GROMACS .gro file of N, CA and C in nm:
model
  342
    1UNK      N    1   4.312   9.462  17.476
    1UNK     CA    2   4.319   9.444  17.331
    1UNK      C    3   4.176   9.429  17.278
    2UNK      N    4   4.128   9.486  17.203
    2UNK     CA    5   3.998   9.530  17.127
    2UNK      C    6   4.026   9.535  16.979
    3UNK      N    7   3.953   9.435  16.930
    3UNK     CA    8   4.011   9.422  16.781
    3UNK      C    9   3.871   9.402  16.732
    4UNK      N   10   3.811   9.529  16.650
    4UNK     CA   11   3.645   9.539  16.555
    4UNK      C   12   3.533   9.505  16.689
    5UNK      N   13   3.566   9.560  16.795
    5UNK     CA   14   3.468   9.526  16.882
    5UNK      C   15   3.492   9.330  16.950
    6UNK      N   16   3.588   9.279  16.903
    6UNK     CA   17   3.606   9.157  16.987
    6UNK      C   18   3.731   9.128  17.119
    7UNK      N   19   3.720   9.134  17.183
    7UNK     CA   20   3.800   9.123  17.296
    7UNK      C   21   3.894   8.999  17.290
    8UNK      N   22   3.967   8.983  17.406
    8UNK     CA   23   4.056   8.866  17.420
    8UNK      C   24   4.018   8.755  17.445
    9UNK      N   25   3.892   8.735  17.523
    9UNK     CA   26   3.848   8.615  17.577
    9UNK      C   27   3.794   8.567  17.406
   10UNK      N   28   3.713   8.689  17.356
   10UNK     CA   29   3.650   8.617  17.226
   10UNK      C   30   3.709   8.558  17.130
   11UNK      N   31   3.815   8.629  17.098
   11UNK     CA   32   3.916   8.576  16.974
   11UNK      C   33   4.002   8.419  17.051
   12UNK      N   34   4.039   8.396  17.118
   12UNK     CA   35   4.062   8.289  17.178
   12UNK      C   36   3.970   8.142  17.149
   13UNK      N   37   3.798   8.224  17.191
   13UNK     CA   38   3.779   8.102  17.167
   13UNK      C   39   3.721   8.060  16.979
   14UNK      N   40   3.725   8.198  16.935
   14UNK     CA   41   3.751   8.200  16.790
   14UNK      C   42   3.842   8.131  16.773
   15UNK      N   43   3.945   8.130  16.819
   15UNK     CA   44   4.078   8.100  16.749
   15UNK      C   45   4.077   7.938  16.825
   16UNK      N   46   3.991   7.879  16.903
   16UNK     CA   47   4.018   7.695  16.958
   16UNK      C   48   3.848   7.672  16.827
   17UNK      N   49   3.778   7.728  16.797
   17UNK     CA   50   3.706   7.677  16.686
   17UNK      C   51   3.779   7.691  16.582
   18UNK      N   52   3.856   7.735  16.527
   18UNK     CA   53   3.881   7.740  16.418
   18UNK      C   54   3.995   7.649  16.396
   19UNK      N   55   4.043   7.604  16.488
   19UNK     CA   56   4.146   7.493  16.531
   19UNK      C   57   4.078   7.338  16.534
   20UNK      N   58   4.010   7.345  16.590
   20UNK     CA   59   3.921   7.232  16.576
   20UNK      C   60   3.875   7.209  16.425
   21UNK      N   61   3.769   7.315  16.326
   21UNK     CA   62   3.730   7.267  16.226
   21UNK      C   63   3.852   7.299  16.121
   22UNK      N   64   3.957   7.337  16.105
   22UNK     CA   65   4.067   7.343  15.977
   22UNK      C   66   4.166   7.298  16.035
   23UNK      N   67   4.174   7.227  16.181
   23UNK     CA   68   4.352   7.205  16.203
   23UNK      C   69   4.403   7.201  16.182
   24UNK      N   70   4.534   7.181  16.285
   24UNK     CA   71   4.633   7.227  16.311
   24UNK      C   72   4.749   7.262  16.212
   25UNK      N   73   4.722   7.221  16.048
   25UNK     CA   74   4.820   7.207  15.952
   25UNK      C   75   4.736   7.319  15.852
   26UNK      N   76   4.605   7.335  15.823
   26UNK     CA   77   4.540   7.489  15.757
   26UNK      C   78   4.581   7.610  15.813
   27UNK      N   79   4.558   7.568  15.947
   27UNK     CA   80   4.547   7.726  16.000
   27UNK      C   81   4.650   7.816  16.015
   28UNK      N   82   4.805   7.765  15.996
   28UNK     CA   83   4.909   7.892  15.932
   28UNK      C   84   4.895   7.926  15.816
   29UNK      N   85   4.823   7.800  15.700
   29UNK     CA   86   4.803   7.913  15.589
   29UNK      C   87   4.717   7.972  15.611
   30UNK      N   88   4.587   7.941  15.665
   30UNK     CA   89   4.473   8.032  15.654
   30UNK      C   90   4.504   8.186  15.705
   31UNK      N   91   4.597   8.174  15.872
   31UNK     CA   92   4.609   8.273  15.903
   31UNK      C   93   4.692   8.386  15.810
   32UNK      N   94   4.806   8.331  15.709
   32UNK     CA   95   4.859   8.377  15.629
   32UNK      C   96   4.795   8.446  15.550
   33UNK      N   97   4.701   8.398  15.445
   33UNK     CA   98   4.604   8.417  15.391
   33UNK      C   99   4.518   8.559  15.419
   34UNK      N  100   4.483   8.540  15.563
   34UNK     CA  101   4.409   8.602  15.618
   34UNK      C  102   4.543   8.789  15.631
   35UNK      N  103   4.610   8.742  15.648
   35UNK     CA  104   4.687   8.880  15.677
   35UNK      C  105   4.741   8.946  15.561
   36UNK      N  106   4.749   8.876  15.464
   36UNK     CA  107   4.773   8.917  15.332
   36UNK      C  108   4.664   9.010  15.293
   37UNK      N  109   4.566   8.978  15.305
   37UNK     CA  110   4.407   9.030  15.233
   37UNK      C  111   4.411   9.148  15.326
   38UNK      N  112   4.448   9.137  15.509
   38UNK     CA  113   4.427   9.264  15.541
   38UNK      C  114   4.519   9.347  15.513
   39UNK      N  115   4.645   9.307  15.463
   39UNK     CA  116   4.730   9.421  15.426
   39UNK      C  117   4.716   9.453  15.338
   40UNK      N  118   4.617   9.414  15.221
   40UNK     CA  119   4.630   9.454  15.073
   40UNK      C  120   4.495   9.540  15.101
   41UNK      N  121   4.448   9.518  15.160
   41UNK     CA  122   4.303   9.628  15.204
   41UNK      C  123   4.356   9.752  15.261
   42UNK      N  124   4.452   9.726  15.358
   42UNK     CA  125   4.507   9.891  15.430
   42UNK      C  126   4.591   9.954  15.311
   43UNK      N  127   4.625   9.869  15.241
   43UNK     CA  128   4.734   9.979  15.117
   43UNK      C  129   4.643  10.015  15.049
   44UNK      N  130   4.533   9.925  14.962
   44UNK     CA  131   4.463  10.050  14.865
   44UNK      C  132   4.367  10.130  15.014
   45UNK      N  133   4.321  10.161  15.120
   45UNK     CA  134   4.285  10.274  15.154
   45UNK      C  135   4.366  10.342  15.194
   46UNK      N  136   4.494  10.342  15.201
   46UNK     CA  137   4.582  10.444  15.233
   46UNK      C  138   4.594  10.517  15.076
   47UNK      N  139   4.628  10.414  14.978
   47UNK     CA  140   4.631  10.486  14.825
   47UNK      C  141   4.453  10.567  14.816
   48UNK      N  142   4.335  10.525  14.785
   48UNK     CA  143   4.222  10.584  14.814
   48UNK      C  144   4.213  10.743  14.882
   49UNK      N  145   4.306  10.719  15.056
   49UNK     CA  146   4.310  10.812  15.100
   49UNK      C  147   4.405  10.953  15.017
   50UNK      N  148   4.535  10.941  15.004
   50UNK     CA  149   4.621  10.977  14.940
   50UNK      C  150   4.568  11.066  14.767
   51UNK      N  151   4.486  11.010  14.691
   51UNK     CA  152   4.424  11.020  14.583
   51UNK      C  153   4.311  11.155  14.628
   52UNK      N  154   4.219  11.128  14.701
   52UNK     CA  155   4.157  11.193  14.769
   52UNK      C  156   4.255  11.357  14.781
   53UNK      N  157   4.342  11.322  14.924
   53UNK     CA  158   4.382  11.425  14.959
   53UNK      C  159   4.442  11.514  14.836
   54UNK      N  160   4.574  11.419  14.706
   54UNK     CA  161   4.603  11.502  14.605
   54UNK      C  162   4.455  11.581  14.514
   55UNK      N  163   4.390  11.502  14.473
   55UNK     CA  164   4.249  11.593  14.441
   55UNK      C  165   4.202  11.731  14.514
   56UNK      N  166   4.201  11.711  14.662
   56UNK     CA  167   4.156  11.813  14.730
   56UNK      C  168   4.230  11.959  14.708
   57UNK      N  169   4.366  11.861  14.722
   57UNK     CA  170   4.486  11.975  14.702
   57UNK      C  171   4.486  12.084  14.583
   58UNK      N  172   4.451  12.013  14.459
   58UNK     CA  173   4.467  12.042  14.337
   58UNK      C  174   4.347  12.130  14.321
   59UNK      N  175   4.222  12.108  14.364
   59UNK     CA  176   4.064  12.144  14.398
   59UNK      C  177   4.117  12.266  14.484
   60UNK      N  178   4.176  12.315  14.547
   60UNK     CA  179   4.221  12.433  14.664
   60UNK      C  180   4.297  12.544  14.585
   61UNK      N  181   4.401  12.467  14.456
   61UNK     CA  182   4.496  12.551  14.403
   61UNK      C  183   4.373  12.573  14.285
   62UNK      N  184   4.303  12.567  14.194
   62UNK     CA  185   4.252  12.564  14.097
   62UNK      C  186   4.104  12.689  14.164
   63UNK      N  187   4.064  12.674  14.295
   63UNK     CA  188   4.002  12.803  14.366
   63UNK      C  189   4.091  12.879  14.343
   64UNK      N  190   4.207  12.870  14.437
   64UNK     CA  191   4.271  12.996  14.462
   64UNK      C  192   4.325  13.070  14.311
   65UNK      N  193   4.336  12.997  14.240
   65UNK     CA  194   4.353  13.088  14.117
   65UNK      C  195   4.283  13.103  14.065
   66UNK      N  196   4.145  13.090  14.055
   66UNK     CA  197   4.046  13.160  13.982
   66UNK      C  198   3.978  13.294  14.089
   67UNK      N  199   4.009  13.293  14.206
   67UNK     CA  200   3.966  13.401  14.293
   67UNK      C  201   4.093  13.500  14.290
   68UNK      N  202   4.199  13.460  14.226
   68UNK     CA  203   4.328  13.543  14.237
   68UNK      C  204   4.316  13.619  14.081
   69UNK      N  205   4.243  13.575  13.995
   69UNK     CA  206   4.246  13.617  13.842
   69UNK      C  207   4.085  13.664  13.818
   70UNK      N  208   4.016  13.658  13.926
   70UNK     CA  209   3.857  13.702  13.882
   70UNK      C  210   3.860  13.898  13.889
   71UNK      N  211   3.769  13.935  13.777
   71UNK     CA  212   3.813  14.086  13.755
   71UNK      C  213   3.774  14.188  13.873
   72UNK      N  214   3.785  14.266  13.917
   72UNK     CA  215   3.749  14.375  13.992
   72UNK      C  216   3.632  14.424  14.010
   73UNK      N  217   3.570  14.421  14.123
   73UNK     CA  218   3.379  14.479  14.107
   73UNK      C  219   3.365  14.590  14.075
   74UNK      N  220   3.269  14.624  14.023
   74UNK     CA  221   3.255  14.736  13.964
   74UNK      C  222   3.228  14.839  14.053
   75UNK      N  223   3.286  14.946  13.985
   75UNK     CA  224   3.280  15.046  14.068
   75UNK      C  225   3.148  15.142  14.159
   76UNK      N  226   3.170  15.203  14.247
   76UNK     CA  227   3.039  15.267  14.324
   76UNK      C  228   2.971  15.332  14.206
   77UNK      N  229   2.989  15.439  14.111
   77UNK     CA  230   2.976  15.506  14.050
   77UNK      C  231   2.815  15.416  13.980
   78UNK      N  232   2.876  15.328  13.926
   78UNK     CA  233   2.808  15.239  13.824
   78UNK      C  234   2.681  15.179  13.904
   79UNK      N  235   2.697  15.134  14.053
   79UNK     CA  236   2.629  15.074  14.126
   79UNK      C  237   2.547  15.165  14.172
   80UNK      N  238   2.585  15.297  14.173
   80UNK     CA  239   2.434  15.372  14.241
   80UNK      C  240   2.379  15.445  14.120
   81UNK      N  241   2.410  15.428  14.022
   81UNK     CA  242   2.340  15.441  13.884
   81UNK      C  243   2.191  15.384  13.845
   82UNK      N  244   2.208  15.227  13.915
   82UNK     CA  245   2.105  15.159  13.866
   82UNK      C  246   1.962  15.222  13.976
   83UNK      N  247   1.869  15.172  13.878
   83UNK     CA  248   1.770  15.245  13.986
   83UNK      C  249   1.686  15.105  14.107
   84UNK      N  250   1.671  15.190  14.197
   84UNK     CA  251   1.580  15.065  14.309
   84UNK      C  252   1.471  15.075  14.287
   85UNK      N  253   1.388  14.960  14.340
   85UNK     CA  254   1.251  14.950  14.354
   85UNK      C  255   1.227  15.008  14.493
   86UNK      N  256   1.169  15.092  14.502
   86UNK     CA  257   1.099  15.184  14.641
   86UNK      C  258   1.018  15.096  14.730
   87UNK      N  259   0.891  15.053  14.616
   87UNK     CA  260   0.794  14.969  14.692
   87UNK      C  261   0.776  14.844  14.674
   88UNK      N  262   0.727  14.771  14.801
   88UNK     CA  263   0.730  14.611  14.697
   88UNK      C  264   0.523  14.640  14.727
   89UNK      N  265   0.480  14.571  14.595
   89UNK     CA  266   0.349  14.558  14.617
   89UNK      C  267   0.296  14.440  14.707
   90UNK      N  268   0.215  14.457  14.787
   90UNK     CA  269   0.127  14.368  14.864
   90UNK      C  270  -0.028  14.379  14.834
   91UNK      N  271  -0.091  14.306  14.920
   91UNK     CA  272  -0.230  14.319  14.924
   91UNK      C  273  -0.294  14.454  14.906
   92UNK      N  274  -0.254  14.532  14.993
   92UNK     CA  275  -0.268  14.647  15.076
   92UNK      C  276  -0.233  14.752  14.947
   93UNK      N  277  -0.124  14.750  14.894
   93UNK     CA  278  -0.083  14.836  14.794
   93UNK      C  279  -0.112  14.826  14.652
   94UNK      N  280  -0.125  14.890  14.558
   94UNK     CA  281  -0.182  14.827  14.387
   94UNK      C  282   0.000  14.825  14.368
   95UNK      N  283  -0.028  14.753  14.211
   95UNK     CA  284   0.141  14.707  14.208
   95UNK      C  285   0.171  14.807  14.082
   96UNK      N  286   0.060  14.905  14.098
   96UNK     CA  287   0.129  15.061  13.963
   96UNK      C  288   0.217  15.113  14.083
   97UNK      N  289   0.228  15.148  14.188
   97UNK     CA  290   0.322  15.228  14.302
   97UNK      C  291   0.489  15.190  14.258
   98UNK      N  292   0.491  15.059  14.200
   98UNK     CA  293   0.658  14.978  14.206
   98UNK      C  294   0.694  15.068  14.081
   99UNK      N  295   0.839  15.072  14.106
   99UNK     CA  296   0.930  15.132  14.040
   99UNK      C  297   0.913  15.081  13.908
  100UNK      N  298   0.931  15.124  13.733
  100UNK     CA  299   0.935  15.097  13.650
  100UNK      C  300   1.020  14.995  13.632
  101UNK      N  301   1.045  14.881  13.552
  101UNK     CA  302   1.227  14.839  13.522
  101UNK      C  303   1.255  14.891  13.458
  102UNK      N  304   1.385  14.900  13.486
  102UNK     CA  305   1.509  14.926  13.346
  102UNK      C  306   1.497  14.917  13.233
  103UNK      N  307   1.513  15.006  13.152
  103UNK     CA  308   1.469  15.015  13.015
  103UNK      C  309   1.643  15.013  12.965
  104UNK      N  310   1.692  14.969  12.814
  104UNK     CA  311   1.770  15.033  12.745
  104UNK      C  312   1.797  15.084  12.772
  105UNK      N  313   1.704  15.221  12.724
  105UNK     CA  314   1.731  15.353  12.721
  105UNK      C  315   1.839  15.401  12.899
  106UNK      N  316   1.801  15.340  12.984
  106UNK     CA  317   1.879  15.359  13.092
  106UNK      C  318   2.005  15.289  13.101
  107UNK      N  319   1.976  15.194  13.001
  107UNK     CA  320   2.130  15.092  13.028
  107UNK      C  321   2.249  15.194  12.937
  108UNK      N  322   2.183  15.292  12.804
  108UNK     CA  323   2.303  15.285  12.737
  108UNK      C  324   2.336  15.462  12.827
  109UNK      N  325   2.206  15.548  12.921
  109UNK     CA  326   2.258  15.626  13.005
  109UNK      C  327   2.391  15.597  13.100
  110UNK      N  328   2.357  15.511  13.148
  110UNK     CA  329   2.452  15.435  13.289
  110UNK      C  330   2.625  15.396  13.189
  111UNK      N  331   2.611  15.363  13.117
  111UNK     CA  332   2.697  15.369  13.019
  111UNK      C  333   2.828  15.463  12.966
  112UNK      N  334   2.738  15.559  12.940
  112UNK     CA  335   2.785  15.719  12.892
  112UNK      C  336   2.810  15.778  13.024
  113UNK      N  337   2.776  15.719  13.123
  113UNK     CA  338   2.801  15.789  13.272
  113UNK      C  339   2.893  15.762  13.351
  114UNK      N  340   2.948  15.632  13.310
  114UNK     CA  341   3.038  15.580  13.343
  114UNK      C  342   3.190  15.620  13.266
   0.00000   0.00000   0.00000
């Protein structure tokens, strides 16, 4: 028997001190006392726990329906429309070589192309 790391021999002689300083007429209430508080501690962490888990639950359904209602990616068509950057500039390279950006003028192409 192992109870928070105290063994049998220990609680024993826990339990002849604590006999000695509150005797023999405290110590059923105290022990009373004492078991009350731990049962009212295991119910709210079982409620704690419980609260938790409904949250999680609700947190799982509230994903799954926004990944069940999110719109459709866009199509290949549209995606190889846009243009890449070829080069990345470094030391070594001047940074006129990199691809222009996107102008308008290409956004309302890609557009009409679609």
């Amino acid at each position: 028997m192992n109870f928070l790391g105290v063994g049998l021999p220990e609680m024993l002689v826990i339990f002849a001190v604590a006999l000695l300083v509150f005797g023999p007429r405290k110590l059923p209430e105290i022990g009373r006392t004492l078991a009350k508080t731990l049962r009212s501690l295991q119910d709210a962490s079982r409620e704690f726990e419980a609260q938790l888990n409904k949250e999680a639950q609700e947190l799982e359904k509230a994903t799954r329906g926004t990944t069940a209602a999110a719109p459709p990616k866009a199509s290949r068509t549209a995606a190889a429309a846009e243009p890449k950057a070829e080069s990345v500039a470094t030391a070594d390279t001047p940074t006129s070589e990199m691809a222009p950006p996107p102008s308008a003028a290409d956004d309302a192409q890609t557009a009409d192309a679609a």
